[in-house]
Amino acid sequence: MNSVPLLQMEHIRKVFPGVVALDDVSLTIKEGTVHALMGENGAGKSTLMKILTGVYQRTEGTIKWQGQDLDTSSITHVLHSGITMIFQELNPIKTMKVCENIYVGREPYKIKGLMLDRRKIVEDTRALFSDLDITDIDPNEEMGNLTVAKMQMVEIAKAISYNAKLIIMDEPTSAISEKECRHLFSMVNQLKSRGIAFIFITHKMDEVFQISDEITIMRDGTYVGTYDAEKITHDELVKLMVGREITDMFPKEEAEITDVKLEVSGLNVDGVLKDISFKVHKGEILGFAGLMGAGRTEVMEALFGIRRASSGTVKIDGKEVRIHSPKDAIKHKIAFLTEDRRTTGCFLPLSVRDNIMVCSYNQISNKMKKISVGKEKKVCSRQIEKYAIKTPGPEQVIGNLSGGNQQKVLISRWLLTNPEIIILDEPTRGIDVGSKSEIHKMISRLAQQGVAVVMISSELPEILGMSDRIMVMYEGRITGEVSREEASQELIMRYASDLTDGQAGKGIGK
């Protein structure tokens, strides 16, 4: 291994108008290693990576690449130097083929500028995939038909086609299954053995210890330290990240569970859901578990009027209701925090204020529908303070906030509607441990206030830690119902894989 570090970022400082985003941050990456970059949302990880990749320009500090000063004045220059980043929100051209996505902007021509050499693009992609042991992706497949995990494989292949020596991966496993995660890690280890280095940004602690060689921790825009992954414990890592001990990650507090609030019977969506039936009580947290693609999100979309059900009944407080649109759902005091905050949650070009208020303008309008600007400012400021949203101000564009703070904005939006039923789809996906704990406490408080909570999570510890009951799904149907007392990871996985020897579905809906 080369004695000169692959990358050295030293004393990096970044100042935005009125805000010091990074202050004296350093990062050293060795070739052929996986380096985890850890910290709470808003710690400065993304800002540091944007400086490295040329998206932002640093205010102070030095960056050396293979011992030489790195020119980060443009994204293209950094990319051609051998540094590439795969973002959490993948942005492929879904209407184009896999091979075209890999070589977009670099297409080979038979006659320069006139005749595209399509055969060579396919052949080069096949050779690239063969070299990386990618056997289950057709270069001629349309990108939009691939799973998220396969899109990530394509992104890695694209990075390698640029002769990347350092690949930055931002939350690469947040939306893929455990099996797909193992495949991804196998690919990372294969490339690592060739001397390629990775910066791995994640909030999943178990993965950090599985894949990382070193860990650098950031907090509030500052450098905390770099540690050998084999010599630091889970608890030490959490404490260094948040600056305090998180003694209870799942603060499930006792809540009085009373009458049935929501009852779903025989809900069907053609080709997607089959005979879904369950009940949720006031003060109860009902967890929904299952493997990716099991149909959990689709159930909630049907309940909220996003997806049309072909049959079935929905009752609230014992009375049948018909929900044909999200507007109907909101009228019935239902709130829905969707799983993909950037695509279906946030209005990214709009301000924090707009995103908080979008469902509650009736609260600050008079009979003539005229909005009171004073009331709007007061309500918005209260929500920002109440939910500890880190933002320079309510007029900040929400797309500029960290993922955790975006999530807090969305939660504050829905809680402003005073919901009696709240559906939370992956409420802590891509969220740091400190914010996770805050959101878990918030969920517990909602239950104590008598709100009926439905929570989808792909993280079994979260489902086990927070739920009063758990419904488990497999291929569009409910295969099991598990009480808090009997719940275990093994039992839930058996239901989630439909391996229950005829016992699946016992006690459903009771």
Coordinates of N, CA and C in Angstrom, one line a residue, residues 254-424:
E254 N -45.4 4.0 28.3 CA -46.7 3.4 28.4 C -47.8 4.5 28.0
A255 N -48.7 4.0 27.2 CA -49.9 4.8 26.8 C -51.1 4.0 27.0
E256 N -52.2 4.7 27.3 CA -53.5 4.0 27.5 C -54.1 3.7 26.1
I257 N -54.2 2.4 25.9 CA -54.8 2.0 24.6 C -56.3 1.7 24.8
T258 N -57.1 2.5 24.1 CA -58.6 2.5 24.3 C -59.3 1.9 23.1
D259 N -60.3 2.7 22.6 CA -61.2 2.2 21.6 C -60.5 2.1 20.2
V260 N -61.1 1.2 19.4 CA -60.7 1.1 18.0 C -60.9 2.4 17.3
K261 N -59.8 3.0 16.7 CA -59.9 4.2 16.0 C -60.1 4.0 14.5
L262 N -59.3 3.0 14.0 CA -59.3 2.7 12.5 C -59.5 1.2 12.3
E263 N -60.4 0.9 11.4 CA -60.6 -0.5 11.1 C -60.7 -0.7 9.6
V264 N -59.8 -1.6 9.1 CA -59.7 -1.9 7.7 C -60.1 -3.3 7.5
S265 N -61.0 -3.5 6.5 CA -61.5 -4.9 6.3 C -61.5 -5.2 4.8
G266 N -60.9 -6.3 4.4 CA -61.0 -6.8 3.1 C -60.5 -5.9 2.0
L267 N -59.4 -5.1 2.3 CA -58.9 -4.1 1.4 C -58.1 -4.8 0.2
N268 N -58.5 -4.6 -1.0 CA -57.8 -5.2 -2.1 C -57.4 -4.1 -3.1
V269 N -56.2 -4.2 -3.7 CA -55.8 -3.4 -4.9 C -55.4 -4.4 -5.9
D270 N -56.0 -4.4 -7.1 CA -55.8 -5.4 -8.1 C -54.3 -5.6 -8.4
G271 N -53.8 -6.8 -8.3 CA -52.5 -7.2 -8.6 C -51.4 -6.7 -7.6
V272 N -51.9 -6.1 -6.5 CA -51.0 -5.5 -5.5 C -51.3 -6.0 -4.1
L273 N -52.5 -5.8 -3.6 CA -52.9 -6.2 -2.3 C -54.0 -7.2 -2.3
K274 N -54.0 -8.1 -1.3 CA -55.0 -9.1 -1.2 C -55.6 -9.2 0.2
D275 N -56.8 -8.8 0.3 CA -57.6 -9.0 1.6 C -56.9 -8.5 2.8
I276 N -56.6 -7.3 2.8 CA -55.9 -6.7 4.0 C -56.9 -6.2 5.0
S277 N -56.7 -6.8 6.3 CA -57.6 -6.4 7.4 C -56.8 -6.2 8.6
F278 N -57.1 -5.1 9.3 CA -56.4 -4.9 10.6 C -57.2 -3.7 11.3
K279 N -56.9 -3.6 12.6 CA -57.4 -2.5 13.5 C -56.3 -1.8 14.2
V280 N -56.6 -0.5 14.4 CA -55.6 0.3 15.2 C -56.5 1.0 16.3
H281 N -56.0 1.0 17.5 CA -56.7 1.6 18.6 C -56.1 3.0 19.0
K282 N -56.9 3.8 19.6 CA -56.4 5.1 20.1 C -55.2 4.8 21.1
G283 N -54.2 5.5 21.0 CA -53.0 5.3 21.9 C -52.1 4.1 21.6
E284 N -52.4 3.5 20.5 CA -51.6 2.3 20.1 C -50.6 2.6 19.0
I285 N -49.5 2.0 19.0 CA -48.5 2.1 17.9 C -48.5 0.7 17.2
L286 N -49.1 0.7 16.0 CA -49.2 -0.6 15.3 C -48.0 -0.6 14.2
G287 N -47.1 -1.5 14.4 CA -46.0 -1.6 13.5 C -46.4 -2.5 12.3
F288 N -45.8 -2.1 11.1 CA -46.0 -3.0 9.9 C -44.6 -3.4 9.5
A289 N -44.3 -4.7 9.5 CA -43.0 -5.2 9.1 C -43.1 -6.0 7.8
G290 N -42.0 -6.3 7.2 CA -42.0 -7.1 6.0 C -40.8 -6.8 5.1
L291 N -40.5 -7.7 4.2 CA -39.3 -7.4 3.3 C -39.7 -6.3 2.3
M292 N -38.7 -5.7 1.6 CA -39.0 -4.7 0.6 C -39.9 -5.4 -0.5
G293 N -40.9 -4.6 -0.9 CA -41.8 -5.1 -1.9 C -43.0 -5.9 -1.4
A294 N -43.1 -6.0 0.0 CA -44.2 -6.8 0.6 C -45.5 -6.2 0.4
G295 N -45.6 -4.8 0.2 CA -46.9 -4.2 0.0 C -47.3 -3.2 1.1
R296 N -46.4 -3.0 2.1 CA -46.7 -2.2 3.3 C -47.1 -0.8 2.8
T297 N -46.2 -0.1 2.0 CA -46.4 1.2 1.6 C -47.7 1.3 0.8
E298 N -48.0 0.3 -0.1 CA -49.2 0.3 -0.9 C -50.5 0.3 -0.1
V299 N -50.4 -0.4 1.1 CA -51.6 -0.4 2.0 C -51.9 1.0 2.4
M300 N -50.8 1.7 2.8 CA -51.0 3.1 3.4 C -51.4 4.1 2.3
E301 N -50.9 3.9 1.1 CA -51.3 4.7 0.0 C -52.8 4.5 -0.4
A302 N -53.2 3.3 -0.3 CA -54.7 3.1 -0.5 C -55.5 3.7 0.6
L303 N -55.0 3.7 1.8 CA -55.8 4.3 2.9 C -55.8 5.8 2.8
F304 N -54.8 6.4 2.3 CA -54.7 7.8 2.2 C -55.2 8.4 0.9
G305 N -55.7 7.5 0.0 CA -56.3 8.0 -1.2 C -55.4 8.2 -2.3
I306 N -54.1 7.8 -2.2 CA -53.1 8.0 -3.2 C -53.3 6.9 -4.3
R307 N -53.7 5.7 -3.8 CA -53.8 4.5 -4.6 C -55.3 4.1 -4.5
R308 N -55.9 3.8 -5.7 CA -57.3 3.4 -5.6 C -57.5 1.9 -5.3
A309 N -58.3 1.6 -4.3 CA -58.6 0.3 -3.9 C -59.7 -0.3 -4.8
S310 N -59.6 -1.6 -5.1 CA -60.7 -2.2 -5.9 C -61.9 -2.7 -5.0
S311 N -61.6 -3.0 -3.7 CA -62.7 -3.3 -2.8 C -62.2 -3.2 -1.4
G312 N -63.1 -3.3 -0.4 CA -62.8 -3.2 1.0 C -63.4 -2.0 1.7
T313 N -63.5 -2.1 3.0 CA -64.1 -1.0 3.7 C -63.1 -0.4 4.8
V314 N -63.3 0.9 5.0 CA -62.5 1.6 6.0 C -63.4 2.2 7.0
K315 N -63.2 2.0 8.3 CA -64.1 2.6 9.3 C -63.2 3.4 10.3
I316 N -63.7 4.6 10.6 CA -63.1 5.5 11.6 C -64.1 5.7 12.7
D317 N -63.7 5.4 13.9 CA -64.6 5.5 15.1 C -65.9 4.7 14.8
G318 N -65.8 3.6 14.1 CA -66.9 2.7 13.9 C -67.8 3.1 12.7
K319 N -67.5 4.2 12.1 CA -68.3 4.6 10.9 C -67.6 4.5 9.6
E320 N -68.2 3.9 8.6 CA -67.6 3.7 7.3 C -67.3 5.0 6.7
V321 N -66.1 5.2 6.1 CA -65.7 6.4 5.4 C -65.2 6.0 4.0
R322 N -65.3 6.9 3.1 CA -64.8 6.7 1.7 C -63.7 7.8 1.5
I323 N -62.5 7.3 1.2 CA -61.4 8.2 0.9 C -60.9 8.0 -0.5
H324 N -61.2 9.0 -1.3 CA -60.8 8.9 -2.7 C -59.6 9.7 -3.1
S325 N -59.1 10.6 -2.1 CA -58.0 11.4 -2.4 C -57.3 11.8 -1.0
P326 N -56.1 12.3 -1.1 CA -55.4 12.8 0.2 C -56.2 13.9 0.9
K327 N -56.9 14.7 0.1 CA -57.8 15.7 0.7 C -58.9 15.1 1.5
D328 N -59.5 14.0 1.1 CA -60.5 13.3 1.9 C -59.8 12.8 3.2
A329 N -58.6 12.2 3.0 CA -58.0 11.6 4.2 C -57.7 12.7 5.3
I330 N -57.2 13.9 4.8 CA -56.9 15.0 5.7 C -58.1 15.4 6.5
K331 N -59.3 15.5 5.7 CA -60.5 15.9 6.3 C -60.9 14.9 7.5
H332 N -60.5 13.6 7.3 CA -60.8 12.6 8.3 C -59.7 12.5 9.4
K333 N -58.9 13.5 9.4 CA -57.8 13.6 10.5 C -56.8 12.5 10.4
I334 N -56.5 12.2 9.1 CA -55.4 11.2 8.8 C -54.2 12.0 8.3
A335 N -53.0 11.7 8.8 CA -51.8 12.2 8.3 C -50.9 11.1 7.8
F336 N -50.1 11.4 6.8 CA -49.2 10.4 6.1 C -47.8 10.9 5.8
L337 N -46.9 10.5 6.6 CA -45.4 10.8 6.4 C -44.9 9.7 5.4
T338 N -44.7 10.1 4.2 CA -44.3 9.1 3.2 C -42.8 8.7 3.3
E339 N -42.4 7.6 2.7 CA -41.1 7.0 3.0 C -40.0 7.8 2.3
D340 N -40.3 8.4 1.1 CA -39.2 9.1 0.4 C -39.4 10.6 0.5
R341 N -38.8 11.2 1.5 CA -39.0 12.6 1.8 C -38.7 13.5 0.7
R342 N -37.7 13.2 -0.1 CA -37.3 14.2 -1.2 C -38.3 14.1 -2.4
T343 N -38.8 12.9 -2.7 CA -39.6 12.7 -3.9 C -41.1 13.0 -3.6
T344 N -41.6 12.4 -2.5 CA -43.0 12.6 -2.2 C -43.4 13.3 -0.9
G345 N -42.3 13.9 -0.3 CA -42.6 14.6 0.9 C -42.3 16.1 0.8
C346 N -41.1 16.5 0.5 CA -40.7 17.9 0.5 C -41.0 18.5 -0.9
F347 N -41.4 19.8 -0.8 CA -41.4 20.6 -2.0 C -40.0 21.3 -2.1
L348 N -39.1 20.7 -2.7 CA -37.7 21.0 -2.6 C -37.4 22.5 -3.0
P349 N -38.0 23.1 -4.0 CA -37.6 24.4 -4.3 C -38.2 25.5 -3.4
L350 N -39.1 25.0 -2.5 CA -39.8 26.0 -1.6 C -39.2 26.1 -0.3
S351 N -39.6 27.1 0.5 CA -39.0 27.4 1.8 C -39.5 26.4 2.9
V352 N -38.8 26.5 4.0 CA -39.2 25.7 5.2 C -40.6 26.2 5.6
R353 N -40.8 27.4 5.6 CA -42.2 28.0 5.9 C -43.3 27.4 5.0
D354 N -43.0 27.4 3.7 CA -44.0 26.8 2.8 C -44.3 25.4 3.1
N355 N -43.2 24.6 3.3 CA -43.3 23.2 3.6 C -44.0 22.9 4.9
I356 N -43.9 23.7 5.9 CA -44.6 23.5 7.1 C -46.0 23.8 7.0
M357 N -46.4 24.9 6.3 CA -47.7 25.4 6.3 C -48.6 24.8 5.3
V358 N -48.1 24.0 4.3 CA -48.9 23.7 3.1 C -50.2 23.0 3.4
C359 N -50.3 22.3 4.5 CA -51.6 21.6 4.8 C -52.5 22.3 5.8
S360 N -52.0 23.5 6.2 CA -52.7 24.2 7.4 C -53.0 25.6 7.1
Y361 N -53.1 26.0 5.9 CA -53.4 27.5 5.6 C -54.8 27.9 6.1
N362 N -55.7 26.9 6.3 CA -57.0 27.2 6.8 C -56.9 27.7 8.2
Q363 N -55.9 27.3 9.0 CA -55.7 27.8 10.4 C -55.4 29.3 10.5
I364 N -54.8 29.8 9.4 CA -54.3 31.2 9.5 C -55.0 32.1 8.4
S365 N -56.2 31.6 7.9 CA -56.9 32.4 6.9 C -58.2 32.9 7.5
N366 N -58.7 34.0 7.0 CA -60.0 34.5 7.5 C -61.1 33.9 6.6
K367 N -62.4 34.3 6.8 CA -63.5 33.8 6.0 C -63.4 34.0 4.5
M368 N -62.6 35.0 4.1 CA -62.4 35.4 2.7 C -61.2 34.6 2.2
K369 N -60.6 33.7 3.0 CA -59.5 32.9 2.5 C -58.2 33.7 2.4
K370 N -58.2 34.9 3.1 CA -56.9 35.7 3.1 C -56.0 35.3 4.2
I371 N -54.8 35.0 3.9 CA -53.8 34.5 4.9 C -53.3 35.7 5.7
S372 N -53.2 35.4 7.0 CA -52.6 36.4 7.9 C -51.1 36.1 8.0
V373 N -50.3 37.0 7.4 CA -48.9 36.8 7.4 C -48.3 36.8 8.8
G374 N -48.9 37.6 9.7 CA -48.4 37.6 11.1 C -48.6 36.2 11.8
K375 N -49.8 35.7 11.6 CA -50.1 34.4 12.2 C -49.2 33.3 11.6
E376 N -49.0 33.4 10.3 CA -48.1 32.4 9.6 C -46.7 32.4 10.2
K377 N -46.2 33.6 10.4 CA -44.8 33.7 10.9 C -44.8 33.1 12.3
K378 N -45.8 33.4 13.1 CA -45.8 33.0 14.5 C -45.9 31.4 14.6
V379 N -46.8 30.8 13.8 CA -47.0 29.4 13.8 C -45.8 28.7 13.3
C380 N -45.2 29.2 12.2 CA -44.0 28.6 11.6 C -42.8 28.6 12.6
S381 N -42.6 29.8 13.2 CA -41.5 29.9 14.2 C -41.7 29.0 15.4
R382 N -43.0 28.8 15.8 CA -43.3 27.9 16.9 C -42.9 26.5 16.5
Q383 N -43.3 26.0 15.3 CA -43.0 24.7 14.9 C -41.5 24.4 14.8
I384 N -40.7 25.4 14.3 CA -39.3 25.3 14.1 C -38.6 25.1 15.5
E385 N -39.1 25.9 16.5 CA -38.6 25.8 17.8 C -39.0 24.5 18.5
K386 N -40.3 24.1 18.4 CA -40.8 23.0 19.0 C -40.1 21.7 18.6
Y387 N -39.8 21.6 17.3 CA -39.2 20.3 16.8 C -37.7 20.5 16.5
A388 N -37.1 21.5 17.1 CA -35.7 21.7 17.0 C -35.1 21.5 15.6
I389 N -35.8 22.2 14.7 CA -35.4 22.2 13.3 C -34.2 23.2 13.1
K390 N -33.0 22.6 12.6 CA -31.9 23.5 12.4 C -31.9 24.1 11.1
T391 N -32.2 25.4 11.0 CA -32.3 26.2 9.8 C -32.0 27.6 10.1
P392 N -31.3 28.3 9.2 CA -31.0 29.7 9.4 C -32.2 30.6 9.5
G393 N -33.4 30.1 9.0 CA -34.6 30.8 9.2 C -35.7 30.2 8.4
P394 N -37.0 30.6 8.6 CA -38.1 29.9 7.9 C -38.1 30.1 6.4
E395 N -37.3 31.1 5.9 CA -37.3 31.3 4.4 C -36.2 30.5 3.7
Q396 N -35.5 29.7 4.5 CA -34.4 28.9 3.9 C -35.1 27.8 3.0
V397 N -34.5 27.6 1.8 CA -35.0 26.6 0.9 C -34.8 25.2 1.6
I398 N -35.9 24.4 1.6 CA -35.8 23.1 2.4 C -34.8 22.2 1.8
G399 N -34.6 22.3 0.5 CA -33.6 21.4 -0.2 C -32.2 21.6 0.3
N400 N -31.9 22.7 1.0 CA -30.6 23.0 1.6 C -30.4 22.5 3.0
L401 N -31.4 21.9 3.6 CA -31.3 21.3 4.9 C -30.8 19.9 4.8
S402 N -30.3 19.4 6.0 CA -29.9 18.0 6.1 C -31.1 17.1 6.0
G403 N -30.9 15.9 5.8 CA -32.0 14.9 5.7 C -32.9 14.8 7.0
G404 N -32.2 14.9 8.1 CA -32.9 14.8 9.4 C -33.7 16.0 9.6
N405 N -33.2 17.2 9.3 CA -34.0 18.4 9.5 C -35.2 18.5 8.5
Q406 N -35.0 18.0 7.3 CA -36.1 17.9 6.3 C -37.2 17.0 6.9
Q407 N -36.8 15.9 7.5 CA -37.8 15.0 8.1 C -38.5 15.7 9.3
K408 N -37.8 16.4 10.1 CA -38.5 17.2 11.2 C -39.5 18.2 10.6
V409 N -39.2 18.8 9.5 CA -40.1 19.8 8.9 C -41.4 19.0 8.5
L410 N -41.2 17.9 7.9 CA -42.4 17.1 7.4 C -43.2 16.6 8.6
I411 N -42.6 16.2 9.6 CA -43.3 15.8 10.8 C -44.1 16.9 11.4
S412 N -43.4 18.1 11.5 CA -44.1 19.3 12.0 C -45.3 19.7 11.2
R413 N -45.1 19.5 9.8 CA -46.2 19.8 8.9 C -47.5 19.0 9.3
W414 N -47.3 17.7 9.4 CA -48.4 16.9 9.7 C -49.0 17.0 11.1
L415 N -48.1 17.2 12.1 CA -48.7 17.4 13.4 C -49.4 18.7 13.6
L416 N -49.1 19.7 12.7 CA -49.8 20.9 12.7 C -51.3 20.8 12.3
T417 N -51.6 19.7 11.6 CA -53.0 19.4 11.2 C -53.8 18.7 12.3
N418 N -53.2 18.5 13.5 CA -53.8 17.8 14.6 C -54.4 16.5 14.2
P419 N -53.6 15.6 13.7 CA -54.2 14.3 13.2 C -54.6 13.4 14.4
E420 N -55.6 12.6 14.1 CA -56.1 11.5 15.1 C -55.6 10.2 14.7
I421 N -55.2 10.0 13.4 CA -54.5 8.8 12.9 C -53.3 9.3 12.2
I422 N -52.1 8.8 12.5 CA -50.9 9.2 11.8 C -50.2 8.0 11.2
I423 N -49.9 8.0 9.9 CA -49.2 6.9 9.3 C -47.7 7.4 9.1
L424 N -46.8 6.6 9.6 CA -45.4 7.0 9.5 C -44.6 5.9 8.7

